[in-house]
Coordinates of C-alpha atoms in Angstrom, one line a residue:
X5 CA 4.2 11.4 11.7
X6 CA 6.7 10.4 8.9
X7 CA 5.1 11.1 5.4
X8 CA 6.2 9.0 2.5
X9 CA 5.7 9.3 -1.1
X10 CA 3.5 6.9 -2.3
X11 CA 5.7 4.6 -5.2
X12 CA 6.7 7.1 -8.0
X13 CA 3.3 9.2 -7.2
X14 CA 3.2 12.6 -6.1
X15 CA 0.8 11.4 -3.5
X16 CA 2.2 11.6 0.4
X17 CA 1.2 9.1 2.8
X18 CA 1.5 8.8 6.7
X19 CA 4.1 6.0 7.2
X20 CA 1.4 4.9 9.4
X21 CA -2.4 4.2 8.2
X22 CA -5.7 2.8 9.8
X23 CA -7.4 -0.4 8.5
X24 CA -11.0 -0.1 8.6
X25 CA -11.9 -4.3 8.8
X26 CA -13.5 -3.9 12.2
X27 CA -16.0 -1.1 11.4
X28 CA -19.2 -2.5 11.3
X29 CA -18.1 -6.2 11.3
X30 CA -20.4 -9.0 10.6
X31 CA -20.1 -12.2 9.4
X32 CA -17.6 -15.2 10.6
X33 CA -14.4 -13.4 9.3
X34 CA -15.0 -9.6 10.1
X35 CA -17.8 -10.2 13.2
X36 CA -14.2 -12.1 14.9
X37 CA -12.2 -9.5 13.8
X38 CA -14.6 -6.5 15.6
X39 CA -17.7 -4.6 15.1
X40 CA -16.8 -0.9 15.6
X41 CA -20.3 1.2 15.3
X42 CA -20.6 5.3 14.0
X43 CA -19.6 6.7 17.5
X44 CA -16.8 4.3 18.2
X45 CA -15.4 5.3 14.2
X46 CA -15.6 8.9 14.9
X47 CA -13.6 8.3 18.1
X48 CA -10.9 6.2 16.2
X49 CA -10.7 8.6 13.3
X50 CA -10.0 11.3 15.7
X51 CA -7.3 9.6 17.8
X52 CA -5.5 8.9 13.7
X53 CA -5.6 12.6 12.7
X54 CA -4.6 14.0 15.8
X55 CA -1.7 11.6 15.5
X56 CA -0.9 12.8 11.7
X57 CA -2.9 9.6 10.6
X58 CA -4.4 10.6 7.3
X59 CA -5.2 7.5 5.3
X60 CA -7.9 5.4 6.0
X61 CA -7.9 1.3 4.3
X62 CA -11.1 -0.5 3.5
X63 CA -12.9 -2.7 1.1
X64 CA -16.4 -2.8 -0.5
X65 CA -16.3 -6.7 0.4
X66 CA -15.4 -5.4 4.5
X67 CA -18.9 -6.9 6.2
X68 CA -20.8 -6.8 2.7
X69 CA -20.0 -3.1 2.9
X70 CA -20.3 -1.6 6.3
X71 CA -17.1 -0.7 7.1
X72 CA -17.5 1.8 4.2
X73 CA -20.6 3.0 5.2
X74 CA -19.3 3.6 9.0
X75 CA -15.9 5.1 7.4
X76 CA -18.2 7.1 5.5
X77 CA -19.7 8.5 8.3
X78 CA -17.1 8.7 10.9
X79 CA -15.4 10.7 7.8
X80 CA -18.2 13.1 7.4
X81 CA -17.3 16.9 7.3
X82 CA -13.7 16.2 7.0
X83 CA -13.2 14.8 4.2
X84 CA -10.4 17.5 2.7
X85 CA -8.8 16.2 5.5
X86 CA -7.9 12.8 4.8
X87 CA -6.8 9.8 2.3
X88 CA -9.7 7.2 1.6
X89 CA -7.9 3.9 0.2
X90 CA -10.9 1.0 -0.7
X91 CA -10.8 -2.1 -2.8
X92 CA -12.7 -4.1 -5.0
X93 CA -13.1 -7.6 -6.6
X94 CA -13.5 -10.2 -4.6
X95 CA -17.2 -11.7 -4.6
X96 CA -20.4 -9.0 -3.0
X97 CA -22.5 -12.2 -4.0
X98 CA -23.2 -15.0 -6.2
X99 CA -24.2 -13.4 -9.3
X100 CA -22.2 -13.4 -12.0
X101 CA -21.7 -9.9 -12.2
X102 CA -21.1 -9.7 -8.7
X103 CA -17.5 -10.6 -8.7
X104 CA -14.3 -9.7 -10.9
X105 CA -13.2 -6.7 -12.4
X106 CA -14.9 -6.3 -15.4
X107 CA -15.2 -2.8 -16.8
X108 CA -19.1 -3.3 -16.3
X109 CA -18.3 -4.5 -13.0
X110 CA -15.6 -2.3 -11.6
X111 CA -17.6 0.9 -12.7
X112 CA -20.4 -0.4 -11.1
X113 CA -18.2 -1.2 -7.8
X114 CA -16.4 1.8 -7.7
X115 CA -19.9 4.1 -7.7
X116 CA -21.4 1.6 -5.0
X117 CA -18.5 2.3 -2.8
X118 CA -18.9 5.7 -3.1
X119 CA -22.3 6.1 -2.3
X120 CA -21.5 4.2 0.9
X121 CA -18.7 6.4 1.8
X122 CA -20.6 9.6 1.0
X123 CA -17.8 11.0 -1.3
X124 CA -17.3 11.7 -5.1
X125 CA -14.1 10.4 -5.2
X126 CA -11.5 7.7 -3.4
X127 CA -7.7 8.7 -3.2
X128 CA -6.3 5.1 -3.8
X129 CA -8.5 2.4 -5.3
X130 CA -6.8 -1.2 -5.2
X131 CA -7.7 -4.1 -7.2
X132 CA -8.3 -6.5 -4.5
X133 CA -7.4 -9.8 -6.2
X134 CA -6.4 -11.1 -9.3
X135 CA -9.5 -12.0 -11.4
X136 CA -7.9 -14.4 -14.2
X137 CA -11.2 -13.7 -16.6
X138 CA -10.8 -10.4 -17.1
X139 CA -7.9 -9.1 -19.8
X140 CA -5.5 -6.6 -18.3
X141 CA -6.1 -4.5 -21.4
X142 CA -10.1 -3.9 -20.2
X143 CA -8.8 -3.8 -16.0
X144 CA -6.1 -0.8 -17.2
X145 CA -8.3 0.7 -19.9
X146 CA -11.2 1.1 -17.2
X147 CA -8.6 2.2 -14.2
X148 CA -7.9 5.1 -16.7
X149 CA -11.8 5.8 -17.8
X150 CA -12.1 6.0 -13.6
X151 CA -9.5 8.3 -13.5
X152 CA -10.3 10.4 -15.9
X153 CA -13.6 10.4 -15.1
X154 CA -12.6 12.3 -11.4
X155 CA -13.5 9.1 -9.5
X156 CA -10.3 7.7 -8.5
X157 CA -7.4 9.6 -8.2
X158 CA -4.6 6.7 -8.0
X159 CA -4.6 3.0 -9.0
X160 CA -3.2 -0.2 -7.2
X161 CA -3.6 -3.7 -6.7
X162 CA -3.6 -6.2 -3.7
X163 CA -2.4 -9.3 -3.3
X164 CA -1.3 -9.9 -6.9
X165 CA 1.4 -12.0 -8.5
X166 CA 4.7 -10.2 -9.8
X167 CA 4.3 -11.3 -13.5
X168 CA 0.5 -9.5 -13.6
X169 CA 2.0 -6.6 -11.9
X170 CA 4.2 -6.3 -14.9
X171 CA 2.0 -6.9 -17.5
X172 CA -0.3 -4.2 -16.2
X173 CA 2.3 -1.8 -15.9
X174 CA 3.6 -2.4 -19.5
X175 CA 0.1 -2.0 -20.7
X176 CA -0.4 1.1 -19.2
X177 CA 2.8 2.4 -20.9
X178 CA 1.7 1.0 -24.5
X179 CA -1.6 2.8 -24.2
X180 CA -0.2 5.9 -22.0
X181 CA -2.7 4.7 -19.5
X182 CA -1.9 6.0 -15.3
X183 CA 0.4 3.2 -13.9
X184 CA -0.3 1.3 -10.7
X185 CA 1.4 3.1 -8.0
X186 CA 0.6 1.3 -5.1
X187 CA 0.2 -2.5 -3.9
X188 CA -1.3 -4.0 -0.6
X189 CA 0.6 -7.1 0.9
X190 CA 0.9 -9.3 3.4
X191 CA 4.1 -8.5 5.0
X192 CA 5.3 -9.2 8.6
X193 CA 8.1 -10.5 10.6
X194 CA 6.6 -14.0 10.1
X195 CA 5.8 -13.6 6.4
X196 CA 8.6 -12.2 4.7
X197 CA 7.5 -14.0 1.1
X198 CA 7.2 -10.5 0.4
X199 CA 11.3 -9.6 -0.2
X200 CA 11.3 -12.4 -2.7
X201 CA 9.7 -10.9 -5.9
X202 CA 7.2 -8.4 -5.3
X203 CA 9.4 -6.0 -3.2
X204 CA 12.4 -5.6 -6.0
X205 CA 9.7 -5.7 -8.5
X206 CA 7.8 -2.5 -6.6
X207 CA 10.9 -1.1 -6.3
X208 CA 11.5 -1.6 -10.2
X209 CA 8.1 -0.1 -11.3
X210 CA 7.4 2.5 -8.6
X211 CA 4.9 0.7 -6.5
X212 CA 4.8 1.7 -2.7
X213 CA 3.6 -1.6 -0.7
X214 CA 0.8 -0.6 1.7
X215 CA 0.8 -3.4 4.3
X216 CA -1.5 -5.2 5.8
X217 CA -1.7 -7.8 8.9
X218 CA 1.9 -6.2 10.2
X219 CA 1.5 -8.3 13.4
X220 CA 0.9 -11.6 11.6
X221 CA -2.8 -12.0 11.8
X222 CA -2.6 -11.6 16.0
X223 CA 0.2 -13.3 16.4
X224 CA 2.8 -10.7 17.0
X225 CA 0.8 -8.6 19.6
X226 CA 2.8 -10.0 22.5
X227 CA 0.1 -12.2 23.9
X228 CA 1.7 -15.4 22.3
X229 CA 5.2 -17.1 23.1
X230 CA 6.6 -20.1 23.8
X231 CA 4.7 -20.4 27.7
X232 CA 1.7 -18.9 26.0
X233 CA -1.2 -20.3 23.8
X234 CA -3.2 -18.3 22.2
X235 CA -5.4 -16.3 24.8
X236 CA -8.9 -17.1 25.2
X237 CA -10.9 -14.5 23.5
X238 CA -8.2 -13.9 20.6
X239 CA -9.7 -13.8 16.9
X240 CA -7.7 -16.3 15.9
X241 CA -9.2 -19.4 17.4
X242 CA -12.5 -18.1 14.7
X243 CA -10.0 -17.1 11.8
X244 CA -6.7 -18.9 11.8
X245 CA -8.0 -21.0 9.2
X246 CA -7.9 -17.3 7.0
X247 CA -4.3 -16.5 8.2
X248 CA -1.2 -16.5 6.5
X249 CA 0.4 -19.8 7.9
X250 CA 3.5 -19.7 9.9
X251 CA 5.4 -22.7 11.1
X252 CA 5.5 -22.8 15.3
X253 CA 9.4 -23.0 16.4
X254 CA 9.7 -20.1 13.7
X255 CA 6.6 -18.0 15.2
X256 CA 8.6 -18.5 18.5
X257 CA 11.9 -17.5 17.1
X258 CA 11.0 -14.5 16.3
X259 CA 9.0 -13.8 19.5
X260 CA 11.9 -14.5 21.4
X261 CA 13.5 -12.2 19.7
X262 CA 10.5 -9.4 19.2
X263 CA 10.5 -9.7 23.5
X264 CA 13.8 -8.9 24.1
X265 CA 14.5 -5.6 21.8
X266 CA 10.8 -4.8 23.5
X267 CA 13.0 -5.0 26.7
X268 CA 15.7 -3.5 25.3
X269 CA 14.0 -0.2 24.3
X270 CA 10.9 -0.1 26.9
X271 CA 8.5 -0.5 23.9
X272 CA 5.9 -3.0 23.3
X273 CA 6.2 -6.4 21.3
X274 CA 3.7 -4.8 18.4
X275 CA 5.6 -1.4 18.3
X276 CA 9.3 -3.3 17.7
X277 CA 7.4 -5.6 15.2
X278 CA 5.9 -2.5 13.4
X279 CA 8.8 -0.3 13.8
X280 CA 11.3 -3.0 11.8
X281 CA 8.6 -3.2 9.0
X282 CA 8.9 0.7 8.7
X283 CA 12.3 0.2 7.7
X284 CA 12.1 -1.9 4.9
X285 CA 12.7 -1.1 1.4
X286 CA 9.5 0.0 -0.5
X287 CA 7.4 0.5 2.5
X288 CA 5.0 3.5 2.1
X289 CA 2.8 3.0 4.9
X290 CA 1.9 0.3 7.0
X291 CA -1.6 -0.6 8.0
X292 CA -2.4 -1.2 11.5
X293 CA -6.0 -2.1 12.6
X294 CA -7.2 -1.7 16.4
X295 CA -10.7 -2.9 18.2
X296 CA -10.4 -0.6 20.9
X297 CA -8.7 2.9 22.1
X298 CA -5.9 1.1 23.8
X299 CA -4.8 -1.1 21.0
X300 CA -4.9 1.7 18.4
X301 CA -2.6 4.0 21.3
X302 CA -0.2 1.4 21.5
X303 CA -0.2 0.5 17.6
X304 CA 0.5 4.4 17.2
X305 CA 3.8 4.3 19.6
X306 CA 5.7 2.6 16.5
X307 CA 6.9 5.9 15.2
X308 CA 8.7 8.5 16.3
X309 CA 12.5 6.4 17.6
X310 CA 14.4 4.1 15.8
X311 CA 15.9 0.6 16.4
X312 CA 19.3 0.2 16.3
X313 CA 21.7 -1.5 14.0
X314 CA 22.3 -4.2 16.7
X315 CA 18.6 -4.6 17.3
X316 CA 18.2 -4.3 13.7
X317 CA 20.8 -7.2 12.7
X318 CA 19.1 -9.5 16.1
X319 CA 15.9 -9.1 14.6
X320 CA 16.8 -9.8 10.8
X321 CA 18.4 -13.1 11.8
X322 CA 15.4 -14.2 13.9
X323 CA 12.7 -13.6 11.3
X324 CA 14.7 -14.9 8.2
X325 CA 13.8 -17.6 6.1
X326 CA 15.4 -19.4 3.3
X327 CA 13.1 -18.3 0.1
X328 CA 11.6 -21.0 -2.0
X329 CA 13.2 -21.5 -5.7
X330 CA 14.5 -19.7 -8.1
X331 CA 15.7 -17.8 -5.1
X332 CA 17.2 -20.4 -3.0
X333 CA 20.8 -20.8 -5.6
X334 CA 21.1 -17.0 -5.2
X335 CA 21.3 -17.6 -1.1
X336 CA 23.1 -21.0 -1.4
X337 CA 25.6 -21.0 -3.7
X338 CA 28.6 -18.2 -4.7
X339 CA 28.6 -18.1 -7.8
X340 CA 24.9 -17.5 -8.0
X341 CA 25.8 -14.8 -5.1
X342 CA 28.4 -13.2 -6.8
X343 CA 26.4 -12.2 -10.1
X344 CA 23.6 -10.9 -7.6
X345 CA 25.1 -9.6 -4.6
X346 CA 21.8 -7.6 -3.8
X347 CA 19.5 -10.7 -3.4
X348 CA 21.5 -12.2 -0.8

């Protein structure tokens, strides 16, 4: 396993990590998604360290939080020996102190998910959304009181715009508060939205994207194509109404594509797909998420060879996209080209 550093941190990360949304799944999103128990955890967690996968993803908001209770346990005796990454935010209920990042809130969060995952401390802790109520000046100031306080050891956010991203980190320097080091995204083959902002942007301010959904919410497992609907028994007939949308012809496009470097190199549709993400600039680890043995096996085959240039450049042109405005001049037009050659 590859080990990257995580942003401008001194934390190293396995360019490949394990998303914990199926443990203990309940509920319309999370029940679809899987509903790994304690035994089937410990199995999963073994498979991931044996294959120098350290760094476990979850979420207090993960099936009202289960998954961090079975992570918690499937952890248990062994915790020197990995990376617990959780997030926090998004509503636990419908109180009003049951959502957001308040300091009162986000302390309280932060000790709830870490009497569900039976440690005194998480590695990464991730801002979940953007909550528009709270200032950034109480958000950074209580990121540092949790970090100097032994409970968090490095800060990030998820799923956050670019301009929020930099006000937090400018905070942080005003104050001499820990920067955010890390960010979660949705990035994949079929969502590159990614490149336009929030990857030169991590680049800029040392944040390491951690992504999630690298196989477009399902759709990039090799099941789907052009002769082939979605498969009875996939999770996204119950959650494509959750998923990053994708327009059809381009889905197909880049399956088309995905298929034949598969052939090419004798790997599978998700390893090619998860392989090309590895690649990309500012990627510190991507996420990958499995309901059974099998699938985790075959998610765990994207390391360890390389694509080449060719299958690189094929790929690339498949899976591009124009981005929206102000972006659009810069791929349009030469004079806007010229001055930033690097955005093309």
């Amino acid at each position: 396993m590859d080990y990257r550093q995580l942003g401008s941190s001194g934390l190293r990360v396995p360019a490949l990590s394990f998303g914990t949304a199926t443990f203990g799944g309940s509920g319309p999103l999370f029940g679809a998604w899987g509903h790994t128990d304690e035994t089937e955890a410990r199995r999963m967690v073994d498979i991931c360290l044996d294959a120098g996968v350290t760094l476990f993803d979850t979420a207090d908001v993960y099936s009202n939080g289960a998954s961090e209770t079975v992570l918690g346990a499937a952890i248990k005796g062994r915790r020197d020996q990995v990376l617990v990454s959780t997030k926090t935010g998004l509503p636990m209920g419908d109180g009003p102190g049951d959502w957001g990042t308040s300091r009162a809130r986000l302390i309280r969060a932060v000790e709830a998910s870490l009497r569900r995952l039976g440690t005194d401390h998480v590695d990464i802790l991730q801002v979940h959304a953007y909550d528009a109520s709270t200032p950034a000046e109480e958000l950074m100031g209580t990121l540092d009181t949790l970090i100097a306080a032994g409970k968090v050891r490095y800060a990030g956010v998820s799923n956050y715009p670019g301009w929020q991203v930099m006000k937090a980190q400018a905070i942080a320097d005003r104050y001499g508060w820990p920067r955010l080091v890390a960010h979660q995204v949705y990035y994949s083959m079929i969502g590159r939205a990614y490149e336009a902002d929030l990857m030169p942007l991590g680049a800029d301010q040392g944040l390491g994207a951690l992504v999630w959904s690298p196989l477009g919410w399902g759709r990039l497992t090799g099941r789907i194509g052009r002769d082939r609907p979605i498969p009875a028994g996939s999770r996204l007939h119950d959650t494509e109404q959750f998923a990053p949308p994708v327009e059809t012809d381009h889905l197909y496009r880049v399956v088309d594509a995905l298929e034949g470097v598969a052939a090419d190199t004798g790997k599978t549709v998700p390893q090619v797909a998860i392989n090309w993400l590895l690649r990309r600039p500012t990627v510190a680890s991507v996420i990958i998420g499995a309901r059974t043995e099998e699938q985790l096996r075959d998610n765990l085959g994207a390391v360890g060879w390389a694509l080449s240039a060719d299958q690189v450049a094929t790929l690339d042109a498949a899976s591009d996209v124009l981005p929206p405005y102000p972006h659009t001049p810069y791929r349009q037009q030469e004079g806007f080209a010229r001055l930033n050659p690097a955005l093309v």
